[in-house]
XYZ file of C-alpha atoms in Angstrom:
78
model
C 118.158 11.614 103.983
C 118.052 7.896 104.645
C 115.998 6.476 107.481
C 117.202 3.784 109.906
C 117.369 0.233 108.623
C 114.354 -1.814 109.728
C 116.536 -4.518 111.299
C 116.168 -4.458 115.098
C 118.174 -5.993 117.915
C 117.961 -6.102 121.681
C 121.196 -5.064 123.414
C 122.048 -6.467 126.803
C 124.646 -5.012 129.171
C 128.053 -6.133 127.922
C 127.070 -6.109 124.231
C 129.194 -3.993 121.892
C 126.895 -1.051 121.111
C 129.370 0.293 118.536
C 129.167 -2.903 116.491
C 125.385 -3.105 116.855
C 124.933 0.503 115.695
C 127.001 -0.294 112.600
C 124.796 -3.293 111.699
C 121.273 -2.480 112.871
C 118.928 0.453 112.372
C 117.038 -0.050 115.614
C 118.568 -0.917 118.987
C 116.508 -1.644 122.090
C 118.520 -1.435 125.325
C 117.556 -4.008 127.923
C 117.484 -3.025 131.603
C 120.915 -2.710 133.204
C 124.107 -0.683 132.922
C 125.605 -0.471 129.441
C 129.237 0.574 129.991
C 131.167 2.339 127.256
C 134.920 3.026 127.445
C 134.871 5.307 124.397
C 132.418 7.680 122.761
C 129.458 6.062 121.030
C 129.816 6.978 117.350
C 126.649 6.702 115.258
C 127.737 7.004 111.602
C 124.402 5.899 110.107
C 120.768 6.627 110.961
C 119.769 4.628 114.020
C 116.975 4.589 116.571
C 117.897 3.674 120.129
C 115.225 3.138 122.754
C 115.337 1.471 126.123
C 113.495 -0.350 128.850
C 113.080 1.434 132.169
C 116.295 1.047 134.128
C 118.611 0.956 131.110
C 121.624 3.203 131.720
C 124.451 4.283 129.402
C 127.519 4.728 131.580
C 130.599 6.277 130.007
C 133.974 5.595 131.593
C 136.871 7.580 130.186
C 140.269 6.384 131.345
C 142.171 9.071 133.298
C 145.159 8.800 130.932
C 143.035 9.074 127.745
C 142.851 12.302 125.753
C 139.713 14.315 126.584
C 136.622 13.351 124.629
C 134.858 16.035 122.634
C 131.524 14.247 123.160
C 130.135 11.058 124.695
C 127.808 10.407 121.735
C 128.713 11.483 118.201
C 125.746 11.596 115.815
C 126.926 11.728 112.221
C 123.649 11.136 110.347
C 120.184 12.592 110.278
C 117.154 10.552 111.360
C 119.060 9.409 114.438
């Protein structure tokens, strides 16, 4: 199957990881808490790495339907 795109970006806390995963093949998480209010869906091959101290924190609203997963990987080479 396809491999991740070579384009790389650094993600800082507050950046939209969903949008970055749709546009870049490599995401480097900077130190800090990366909050997500919905599951992280990865439709294309992507590599995500992080600096020490980078945290993915998922926050599902109490009134939201239950999630089936926090991260949904939909492509190989992820």
